[in-house]
Amino acid sequence: MLKRLRQSLVLKKIFIDSLVILISWFLAYYLRFYILPGGRRDSFSLFLYLAALVLLMFFYFLSKNRLYEVTLDHSWRKETSRIFTSSFQVFLLLVVILYYFFPSKVSRITIALFFFFVTVFLIIERTIISQALQRAYKEGHFAQKILLVGFGQKLERYQEALKQYCSGDLCIVGQYDGQGHALPNCKQIDASSLQEAVKKTAPDRVVIAYPGKEYDHQQELLAQGLDLLNQKVFLLPSLPESYIGTTISDFKWIPMLNLNAAEMGIFQRFEKRLFDVISCSLVILLLSPLFLFIALVIKISSPGPVIYKQKRVTKNEKIFTMYKFRSMRTDIEEGAIHWTEQDDPRITRIGKFLRRTSMDELPQLFNVIGGSMSLIGPRPERPELVERFNKEIPGYRMRHRAKAGISGWAQVNGWRGNTSLERRIEFDLYYIRNWSPLFDVKIVFFTFFRGFVNENAY
């Protein structure tokens, strides 16, 4: 029954995706040649032919990027990222095909309009489907049964995450081999083997996790898990969250994790630098009147310079001068080095607004163009704090494998200001290990919707 429901859902997604893609394709054609002025009208029959090709390419890449899966770890952010990725891949492939196989030019404006529309419409469509799925999950239509195997902190966190984010789409059937460490509100399964526990509970998923000291016993249960034919088996390894994205390589068939492999190649560095310079130059050009207005308000509202300069640390622990619009009074001593707190008496009235909206960070666009910062990356700290954190927090120094950024993965997830430094580092290291051009675009997108205004920005 569950399998048929999932197949039906996938078919519905394919059908609705087809409508969205075709509507976007012909809407772009209509706008270009019937609404926007100028341009020779391309053959409509050619666009009909290309529509079928575009559909096939989208189906391939949407499927390749796991957008037709029905999983427990469904996330709007993950789905949005995969839609961006799929659209970009189709765009590149279509450009190559048009260049080599269609000598007669196809309107570039039409193609650009199409990829804007299809990306936005697919995100809207999948958001609506996700909301419908959440209602269906709550009604129990897609409920999955999960058997938890083992014990320890990882399994406890997994249980909490399931309850918090997937409360309607799962049923924990019990815990096997808890060895006296029973999970709260979880039935204990008495069985002589994992296969027997599976027969008793009939789960869809088996999740295995043990503390590091139980490695040998964990291997025994993993071996039993490999013999299960009708259940998906997952292992929760004893690794920090920031290790997500770390690849497993080998030396003579010995598995190896390269923990600090986060170096960009020459082309990747050029690609990121080009993105930084072009995007920041455009933003400065567009916002130049706002720059002048903010500077004027700061000058009128309180005595002191318009731009505040401070030493910060960037890639390879190099110290640079970071620029911000001044948001504090100049007649009060800063005192001990610490993050700004709520209702800090040093902050001016206009400064409070600038900080809450992150407009005080705008001059850092010039830092990016100058090369000391990047548009996206870990937020820079003062040298004194960096020296302290390097001693106190394992892995902190790895943040400096990338240039400091105006915005970052930690910031768009709410870890900024006076929040947990450890959690912020986890997100920064995840970004460094998983960097890609599309990841930067995704963070820029989220910055506009979540990163500018934040309750933790004082």
mmCIF file with all atom_site columns, C-alpha atoms in Angstrom, residues 57-225:
data_model
loop_
_atom_site.group_PDB
_atom_site.id
_atom_site.type_symbol
_atom_site.label_atom_id
_atom_site.label_alt_id
_atom_site.label_comp_id
_atom_site.label_asym_id
_atom_site.label_entity_id
_atom_site.label_seq_id
_atom_site.pdbx_PDB_ins_code
_atom_site.Cartn_x
_atom_site.Cartn_y
_atom_site.Cartn_z
_atom_site.occupancy
_atom_site.B_iso_or_equiv
_atom_site.pdbx_formal_charge
_atom_site.auth_seq_id
_atom_site.auth_comp_id
_atom_site.auth_asym_id
_atom_site.auth_atom_id
_atom_site.pdbx_PDB_model_num
ATOM 1   C CA . MET A 1 57  ? 16.629 17.174  -19.912 1.00 0.00 ? 57  MET A CA 1
ATOM 2   C CA . PHE A 1 58  ? 14.708 18.411  -16.883 1.00 0.00 ? 58  PHE A CA 1
ATOM 3   C CA . PHE A 1 59  ? 13.347 14.926  -16.127 1.00 0.00 ? 59  PHE A CA 1
ATOM 4   C CA . TYR A 1 60  ? 16.857 13.524  -16.270 1.00 0.00 ? 60  TYR A CA 1
ATOM 5   C CA . PHE A 1 61  ? 18.452 16.113  -13.998 1.00 0.00 ? 61  PHE A CA 1
ATOM 6   C CA . LEU A 1 62  ? 15.503 16.347  -11.566 1.00 0.00 ? 62  LEU A CA 1
ATOM 7   C CA . SER A 1 63  ? 15.680 12.586  -11.169 1.00 0.00 ? 63  SER A CA 1
ATOM 8   C CA . LYS A 1 64  ? 19.484 12.585  -10.943 1.00 0.00 ? 64  LYS A CA 1
ATOM 9   C CA . ASN A 1 65  ? 19.321 15.204  -8.184  1.00 0.00 ? 65  ASN A CA 1
ATOM 10  C CA . ARG A 1 66  ? 16.848 13.089  -6.180  1.00 0.00 ? 66  ARG A CA 1
ATOM 11  C CA . LEU A 1 67  ? 13.822 15.319  -6.642  1.00 0.00 ? 67  LEU A CA 1
ATOM 12  C CA . TYR A 1 68  ? 11.509 12.352  -7.230  1.00 0.00 ? 68  TYR A CA 1
ATOM 13  C CA . GLU A 1 69  ? 12.293 10.625  -3.972  1.00 0.00 ? 69  GLU A CA 1
ATOM 14  C CA . VAL A 1 70  ? 9.921  10.490  -1.007  1.00 0.00 ? 70  VAL A CA 1
ATOM 15  C CA . THR A 1 71  ? 12.132 10.482  2.061   1.00 0.00 ? 71  THR A CA 1
ATOM 16  C CA . LEU A 1 72  ? 12.002 11.238  5.768   1.00 0.00 ? 72  LEU A CA 1
ATOM 17  C CA . ASP A 1 73  ? 14.771 13.818  5.508   1.00 0.00 ? 73  ASP A CA 1
ATOM 18  C CA . HIS A 1 74  ? 12.679 16.063  3.259   1.00 0.00 ? 74  HIS A CA 1
ATOM 19  C CA . SER A 1 75  ? 13.825 19.668  3.561   1.00 0.00 ? 75  SER A CA 1
ATOM 20  C CA . TRP A 1 76  ? 12.664 22.780  1.716   1.00 0.00 ? 76  TRP A CA 1
ATOM 21  C CA . ARG A 1 77  ? 16.248 24.051  1.645   1.00 0.00 ? 77  ARG A CA 1
ATOM 22  C CA . LYS A 1 78  ? 17.589 20.823  0.189   1.00 0.00 ? 78  LYS A CA 1
ATOM 23  C CA . GLU A 1 79  ? 14.847 20.732  -2.415  1.00 0.00 ? 79  GLU A CA 1
ATOM 24  C CA . THR A 1 80  ? 15.423 24.382  -3.355  1.00 0.00 ? 80  THR A CA 1
ATOM 25  C CA . SER A 1 81  ? 19.146 23.749  -3.711  1.00 0.00 ? 81  SER A CA 1
ATOM 26  C CA . ARG A 1 82  ? 18.511 20.732  -5.938  1.00 0.00 ? 82  ARG A CA 1
ATOM 27  C CA . ILE A 1 83  ? 16.108 22.735  -8.108  1.00 0.00 ? 83  ILE A CA 1
ATOM 28  C CA . PHE A 1 84  ? 18.787 25.419  -8.549  1.00 0.00 ? 84  PHE A CA 1
ATOM 29  C CA . THR A 1 85  ? 21.292 22.723  -9.443  1.00 0.00 ? 85  THR A CA 1
ATOM 30  C CA . SER A 1 86  ? 18.962 21.004  -11.922 1.00 0.00 ? 86  SER A CA 1
ATOM 31  C CA . SER A 1 87  ? 18.013 24.267  -13.649 1.00 0.00 ? 87  SER A CA 1
ATOM 32  C CA . PHE A 1 88  ? 21.650 25.303  -13.951 1.00 0.00 ? 88  PHE A CA 1
ATOM 33  C CA . GLN A 1 89  ? 22.625 21.918  -15.408 1.00 0.00 ? 89  GLN A CA 1
ATOM 34  C CA . VAL A 1 90  ? 19.823 22.059  -17.970 1.00 0.00 ? 90  VAL A CA 1
ATOM 35  C CA . PHE A 1 91  ? 20.799 25.627  -18.834 1.00 0.00 ? 91  PHE A CA 1
ATOM 36  C CA . LEU A 1 92  ? 24.427 24.676  -19.524 1.00 0.00 ? 92  LEU A CA 1
ATOM 37  C CA . LEU A 1 93  ? 23.484 21.616  -21.554 1.00 0.00 ? 93  LEU A CA 1
ATOM 38  C CA . LEU A 1 94  ? 20.878 23.544  -23.564 1.00 0.00 ? 94  LEU A CA 1
ATOM 39  C CA . VAL A 1 95  ? 23.361 26.313  -24.374 1.00 0.00 ? 95  VAL A CA 1
ATOM 40  C CA . VAL A 1 96  ? 25.850 23.730  -25.675 1.00 0.00 ? 96  VAL A CA 1
ATOM 41  C CA . ILE A 1 97  ? 23.172 21.990  -27.764 1.00 0.00 ? 97  ILE A CA 1
ATOM 42  C CA . LEU A 1 98  ? 21.894 25.249  -29.254 1.00 0.00 ? 98  LEU A CA 1
ATOM 43  C CA . TYR A 1 99  ? 25.441 26.347  -30.075 1.00 0.00 ? 99  TYR A CA 1
ATOM 44  C CA . TYR A 1 100 ? 26.502 23.163  -31.866 1.00 0.00 ? 100 TYR A CA 1
ATOM 45  C CA . PHE A 1 101 ? 23.276 21.808  -33.382 1.00 0.00 ? 101 PHE A CA 1
ATOM 46  C CA . PHE A 1 102 ? 21.155 24.865  -34.156 1.00 0.00 ? 102 PHE A CA 1
ATOM 47  C CA . PRO A 1 103 ? 23.090 27.239  -36.417 1.00 0.00 ? 103 PRO A CA 1
ATOM 48  C CA . SER A 1 104 ? 20.159 29.662  -36.564 1.00 0.00 ? 104 SER A CA 1
ATOM 49  C CA . LYS A 1 105 ? 20.269 31.676  -33.366 1.00 0.00 ? 105 LYS A CA 1
ATOM 50  C CA . VAL A 1 106 ? 17.628 31.163  -30.718 1.00 0.00 ? 106 VAL A CA 1
ATOM 51  C CA . SER A 1 107 ? 16.781 34.254  -28.681 1.00 0.00 ? 107 SER A CA 1
ATOM 52  C CA . ARG A 1 108 ? 19.071 34.459  -25.656 1.00 0.00 ? 108 ARG A CA 1
ATOM 53  C CA . ILE A 1 109 ? 16.545 36.669  -23.853 1.00 0.00 ? 109 ILE A CA 1
ATOM 54  C CA . THR A 1 110 ? 13.920 33.934  -24.248 1.00 0.00 ? 110 THR A CA 1
ATOM 55  C CA . ILE A 1 111 ? 16.270 31.332  -22.760 1.00 0.00 ? 111 ILE A CA 1
ATOM 56  C CA . ALA A 1 112 ? 17.143 33.643  -19.848 1.00 0.00 ? 112 ALA A CA 1
ATOM 57  C CA . LEU A 1 113 ? 13.463 34.379  -19.155 1.00 0.00 ? 113 LEU A CA 1
ATOM 58  C CA . PHE A 1 114 ? 12.670 30.688  -19.269 1.00 0.00 ? 114 PHE A CA 1
ATOM 59  C CA . PHE A 1 115 ? 15.274 29.719  -16.690 1.00 0.00 ? 115 PHE A CA 1
ATOM 60  C CA . PHE A 1 116 ? 14.157 32.484  -14.367 1.00 0.00 ? 116 PHE A CA 1
ATOM 61  C CA . PHE A 1 117 ? 10.502 31.438  -14.631 1.00 0.00 ? 117 PHE A CA 1
ATOM 62  C CA . VAL A 1 118 ? 11.097 27.695  -14.414 1.00 0.00 ? 118 VAL A CA 1
ATOM 63  C CA . THR A 1 119 ? 13.313 27.972  -11.325 1.00 0.00 ? 119 THR A CA 1
ATOM 64  C CA . VAL A 1 120 ? 10.865 30.236  -9.467  1.00 0.00 ? 120 VAL A CA 1
ATOM 65  C CA . PHE A 1 121 ? 7.788  28.244  -10.522 1.00 0.00 ? 121 PHE A CA 1
ATOM 66  C CA . LEU A 1 122 ? 9.359  24.894  -9.630  1.00 0.00 ? 122 LEU A CA 1
ATOM 67  C CA . ILE A 1 123 ? 10.250 26.211  -6.168  1.00 0.00 ? 123 ILE A CA 1
ATOM 68  C CA . ILE A 1 124 ? 6.689  27.496  -5.676  1.00 0.00 ? 124 ILE A CA 1
ATOM 69  C CA . GLU A 1 125 ? 5.228  24.232  -6.959  1.00 0.00 ? 125 GLU A CA 1
ATOM 70  C CA . ARG A 1 126 ? 7.405  22.044  -4.733  1.00 0.00 ? 126 ARG A CA 1
ATOM 71  C CA . THR A 1 127 ? 6.618  24.275  -1.735  1.00 0.00 ? 127 THR A CA 1
ATOM 72  C CA . ILE A 1 128 ? 2.902  23.697  -2.293  1.00 0.00 ? 128 ILE A CA 1
ATOM 73  C CA . ILE A 1 129 ? 3.470  19.948  -2.722  1.00 0.00 ? 129 ILE A CA 1
ATOM 74  C CA . SER A 1 130 ? 5.576  19.888  0.451   1.00 0.00 ? 130 SER A CA 1
ATOM 75  C CA . GLN A 1 131 ? 2.776  21.498  2.433   1.00 0.00 ? 131 GLN A CA 1
ATOM 76  C CA . ALA A 1 132 ? 0.312  18.949  1.038   1.00 0.00 ? 132 ALA A CA 1
ATOM 77  C CA . LEU A 1 133 ? 2.734  16.150  1.926   1.00 0.00 ? 133 LEU A CA 1
ATOM 78  C CA . GLN A 1 134 ? 3.044  17.417  5.483   1.00 0.00 ? 134 GLN A CA 1
ATOM 79  C CA . ARG A 1 135 ? -0.739 17.239  5.852   1.00 0.00 ? 135 ARG A CA 1
ATOM 80  C CA . ALA A 1 136 ? -0.712 13.719  4.380   1.00 0.00 ? 136 ALA A CA 1
ATOM 81  C CA . TYR A 1 137 ? 2.064  12.693  6.755   1.00 0.00 ? 137 TYR A CA 1
ATOM 82  C CA . LYS A 1 138 ? 0.074  13.956  9.730   1.00 0.00 ? 138 LYS A CA 1
ATOM 83  C CA . GLU A 1 139 ? -2.855 11.836  8.570   1.00 0.00 ? 139 GLU A CA 1
ATOM 84  C CA . GLY A 1 140 ? -0.550 8.806   8.434   1.00 0.00 ? 140 GLY A CA 1
ATOM 85  C CA . HIS A 1 141 ? -0.662 8.145   4.672   1.00 0.00 ? 141 HIS A CA 1
ATOM 86  C CA . PHE A 1 142 ? 3.124  7.895   4.287   1.00 0.00 ? 142 PHE A CA 1
ATOM 87  C CA . ALA A 1 143 ? 4.088  6.710   7.762   1.00 0.00 ? 143 ALA A CA 1
ATOM 88  C CA . GLN A 1 144 ? 7.260  4.642   7.975   1.00 0.00 ? 144 GLN A CA 1
ATOM 89  C CA . LYS A 1 145 ? 8.207  2.232   10.723  1.00 0.00 ? 145 LYS A CA 1
ATOM 90  C CA . ILE A 1 146 ? 11.710 2.622   12.125  1.00 0.00 ? 146 ILE A CA 1
ATOM 91  C CA . LEU A 1 147 ? 13.661 0.191   14.271  1.00 0.00 ? 147 LEU A CA 1
ATOM 92  C CA . LEU A 1 148 ? 16.435 1.788   16.332  1.00 0.00 ? 148 LEU A CA 1
ATOM 93  C CA . VAL A 1 149 ? 19.424 -0.455  17.025  1.00 0.00 ? 149 VAL A CA 1
ATOM 94  C CA . GLY A 1 150 ? 22.033 0.300   19.695  1.00 0.00 ? 150 GLY A CA 1
ATOM 95  C CA . PHE A 1 151 ? 22.322 3.163   22.166  1.00 0.00 ? 151 PHE A CA 1
ATOM 96  C CA . GLY A 1 152 ? 24.256 6.349   22.841  1.00 0.00 ? 152 GLY A CA 1
ATOM 97  C CA . GLN A 1 153 ? 24.103 10.083  22.224  1.00 0.00 ? 153 GLN A CA 1
ATOM 98  C CA . LYS A 1 154 ? 23.857 9.821   18.430  1.00 0.00 ? 154 LYS A CA 1
ATOM 99  C CA . LEU A 1 155 ? 20.781 7.593   18.625  1.00 0.00 ? 155 LEU A CA 1
ATOM 100 C CA . GLU A 1 156 ? 19.189 9.873   21.235  1.00 0.00 ? 156 GLU A CA 1
ATOM 101 C CA . ARG A 1 157 ? 19.720 12.916  19.002  1.00 0.00 ? 157 ARG A CA 1
ATOM 102 C CA . TYR A 1 158 ? 18.314 11.015  16.034  1.00 0.00 ? 158 TYR A CA 1
ATOM 103 C CA . GLN A 1 159 ? 15.199 10.115  18.017  1.00 0.00 ? 159 GLN A CA 1
ATOM 104 C CA . GLU A 1 160 ? 14.738 13.751  19.067  1.00 0.00 ? 160 GLU A CA 1
ATOM 105 C CA . ALA A 1 161 ? 15.195 14.970  15.488  1.00 0.00 ? 161 ALA A CA 1
ATOM 106 C CA . LEU A 1 162 ? 12.581 12.504  14.264  1.00 0.00 ? 162 LEU A CA 1
ATOM 107 C CA . LYS A 1 163 ? 10.095 13.710  16.870  1.00 0.00 ? 163 LYS A CA 1
ATOM 108 C CA . GLN A 1 164 ? 10.818 17.374  16.171  1.00 0.00 ? 164 GLN A CA 1
ATOM 109 C CA . TYR A 1 165 ? 10.841 17.400  12.371  1.00 0.00 ? 165 TYR A CA 1
ATOM 110 C CA . CYS A 1 166 ? 8.970  14.258  11.284  1.00 0.00 ? 166 CYS A CA 1
ATOM 111 C CA . SER A 1 167 ? 6.359  13.770  13.982  1.00 0.00 ? 167 SER A CA 1
ATOM 112 C CA . GLY A 1 168 ? 3.597  12.718  11.596  1.00 0.00 ? 168 GLY A CA 1
ATOM 113 C CA . ASP A 1 169 ? 5.416  10.557  9.081   1.00 0.00 ? 169 ASP A CA 1
ATOM 114 C CA . LEU A 1 170 ? 7.046  7.893   11.233  1.00 0.00 ? 170 LEU A CA 1
ATOM 115 C CA . CYS A 1 171 ? 6.454  5.284   13.841  1.00 0.00 ? 171 CYS A CA 1
ATOM 116 C CA . ILE A 1 172 ? 9.362  4.144   15.998  1.00 0.00 ? 172 ILE A CA 1
ATOM 117 C CA . VAL A 1 173 ? 8.551  0.479   16.527  1.00 0.00 ? 173 VAL A CA 1
ATOM 118 C CA . GLY A 1 174 ? 11.195 -0.026  19.193  1.00 0.00 ? 174 GLY A CA 1
ATOM 119 C CA . GLN A 1 175 ? 14.813 -0.210  20.264  1.00 0.00 ? 175 GLN A CA 1
ATOM 120 C CA . TYR A 1 176 ? 16.860 -3.365  19.879  1.00 0.00 ? 176 TYR A CA 1
ATOM 121 C CA . ASP A 1 177 ? 20.121 -4.119  21.717  1.00 0.00 ? 177 ASP A CA 1
ATOM 122 C CA . GLY A 1 178 ? 19.909 -1.090  24.015  1.00 0.00 ? 178 GLY A CA 1
ATOM 123 C CA . GLN A 1 179 ? 22.064 -2.914  26.599  1.00 0.00 ? 179 GLN A CA 1
ATOM 124 C CA . GLY A 1 180 ? 20.329 -1.227  29.513  1.00 0.00 ? 180 GLY A CA 1
ATOM 125 C CA . HIS A 1 181 ? 20.393 2.239   27.891  1.00 0.00 ? 181 HIS A CA 1
ATOM 126 C CA . ALA A 1 182 ? 16.715 2.498   26.990  1.00 0.00 ? 182 ALA A CA 1
ATOM 127 C CA . LEU A 1 183 ? 15.596 5.475   24.912  1.00 0.00 ? 183 LEU A CA 1
ATOM 128 C CA . PRO A 1 184 ? 12.713 7.460   26.435  1.00 0.00 ? 184 PRO A CA 1
ATOM 129 C CA . ASN A 1 185 ? 9.215  6.259   25.473  1.00 0.00 ? 185 ASN A CA 1
ATOM 130 C CA . CYS A 1 186 ? 10.684 3.568   23.237  1.00 0.00 ? 186 CYS A CA 1
ATOM 131 C CA . LYS A 1 187 ? 9.606  -0.095  23.357  1.00 0.00 ? 187 LYS A CA 1
ATOM 132 C CA . GLN A 1 188 ? 12.464 -2.529  24.014  1.00 0.00 ? 188 GLN A CA 1
ATOM 133 C CA . ILE A 1 189 ? 12.631 -5.418  21.524  1.00 0.00 ? 189 ILE A CA 1
ATOM 134 C CA . ASP A 1 190 ? 13.747 -8.738  22.961  1.00 0.00 ? 190 ASP A CA 1
ATOM 135 C CA . ALA A 1 191 ? 15.331 -10.856 20.226  1.00 0.00 ? 191 ALA A CA 1
ATOM 136 C CA . SER A 1 192 ? 18.336 -13.124 19.727  1.00 0.00 ? 192 SER A CA 1
ATOM 137 C CA . SER A 1 193 ? 19.428 -11.391 16.487  1.00 0.00 ? 193 SER A CA 1
ATOM 138 C CA . LEU A 1 194 ? 18.699 -8.356  14.349  1.00 0.00 ? 194 LEU A CA 1
ATOM 139 C CA . GLN A 1 195 ? 16.854 -10.549 11.825  1.00 0.00 ? 195 GLN A CA 1
ATOM 140 C CA . GLU A 1 196 ? 14.520 -11.787 14.568  1.00 0.00 ? 196 GLU A CA 1
ATOM 141 C CA . ALA A 1 197 ? 13.924 -8.203  15.786  1.00 0.00 ? 197 ALA A CA 1
ATOM 142 C CA . VAL A 1 198 ? 13.040 -7.224  12.215  1.00 0.00 ? 198 VAL A CA 1
ATOM 143 C CA . LYS A 1 199 ? 10.578 -10.121 11.902  1.00 0.00 ? 199 LYS A CA 1
ATOM 144 C CA . LYS A 1 200 ? 8.865  -9.039  15.118  1.00 0.00 ? 200 LYS A CA 1
ATOM 145 C CA . THR A 1 201 ? 8.549  -5.343  14.196  1.00 0.00 ? 201 THR A CA 1
ATOM 146 C CA . ALA A 1 202 ? 8.441  -5.317  10.343  1.00 0.00 ? 202 ALA A CA 1
ATOM 147 C CA . PRO A 1 203 ? 10.186 -1.914  9.999   1.00 0.00 ? 203 PRO A CA 1
ATOM 148 C CA . ASP A 1 204 ? 10.789 0.033   6.793   1.00 0.00 ? 204 ASP A CA 1
ATOM 149 C CA . ARG A 1 205 ? 14.092 1.384   8.102   1.00 0.00 ? 205 ARG A CA 1
ATOM 150 C CA . VAL A 1 206 ? 16.754 0.147   10.489  1.00 0.00 ? 206 VAL A CA 1
ATOM 151 C CA . VAL A 1 207 ? 19.007 2.792   12.072  1.00 0.00 ? 207 VAL A CA 1
ATOM 152 C CA . ILE A 1 208 ? 22.155 1.605   13.842  1.00 0.00 ? 208 ILE A CA 1
ATOM 153 C CA . ALA A 1 209 ? 24.281 3.683   16.239  1.00 0.00 ? 209 ALA A CA 1
ATOM 154 C CA . TYR A 1 210 ? 26.699 2.864   19.062  1.00 0.00 ? 210 TYR A CA 1
ATOM 155 C CA . PRO A 1 211 ? 29.258 4.859   21.068  1.00 0.00 ? 211 PRO A CA 1
ATOM 156 C CA . GLY A 1 212 ? 32.819 4.724   19.768  1.00 0.00 ? 212 GLY A CA 1
ATOM 157 C CA . LYS A 1 213 ? 33.938 2.270   22.469  1.00 0.00 ? 213 LYS A CA 1
ATOM 158 C CA . GLU A 1 214 ? 31.419 -0.275  21.115  1.00 0.00 ? 214 GLU A CA 1
ATOM 159 C CA . TYR A 1 215 ? 33.070 -0.409  17.683  1.00 0.00 ? 215 TYR A CA 1
ATOM 160 C CA . ASP A 1 216 ? 33.517 -4.203  17.541  1.00 0.00 ? 216 ASP A CA 1
ATOM 161 C CA . HIS A 1 217 ? 29.940 -4.872  18.609  1.00 0.00 ? 217 HIS A CA 1
ATOM 162 C CA . GLN A 1 218 ? 28.698 -2.280  16.109  1.00 0.00 ? 218 GLN A CA 1
ATOM 163 C CA . GLN A 1 219 ? 30.490 -4.138  13.330  1.00 0.00 ? 219 GLN A CA 1
ATOM 164 C CA . GLU A 1 220 ? 28.647 -7.331  14.286  1.00 0.00 ? 220 GLU A CA 1
ATOM 165 C CA . LEU A 1 221 ? 25.258 -5.612  13.996  1.00 0.00 ? 221 LEU A CA 1
ATOM 166 C CA . LEU A 1 222 ? 26.260 -3.942  10.722  1.00 0.00 ? 222 LEU A CA 1
ATOM 167 C CA . ALA A 1 223 ? 27.112 -7.367  9.322   1.00 0.00 ? 223 ALA A CA 1
ATOM 168 C CA . GLN A 1 224 ? 23.639 -8.560  10.295  1.00 0.00 ? 224 GLN A CA 1
ATOM 169 C CA . GLY A 1 225 ? 22.132 -5.422  8.744   1.00 0.00 ? 225 GLY A CA 1
#
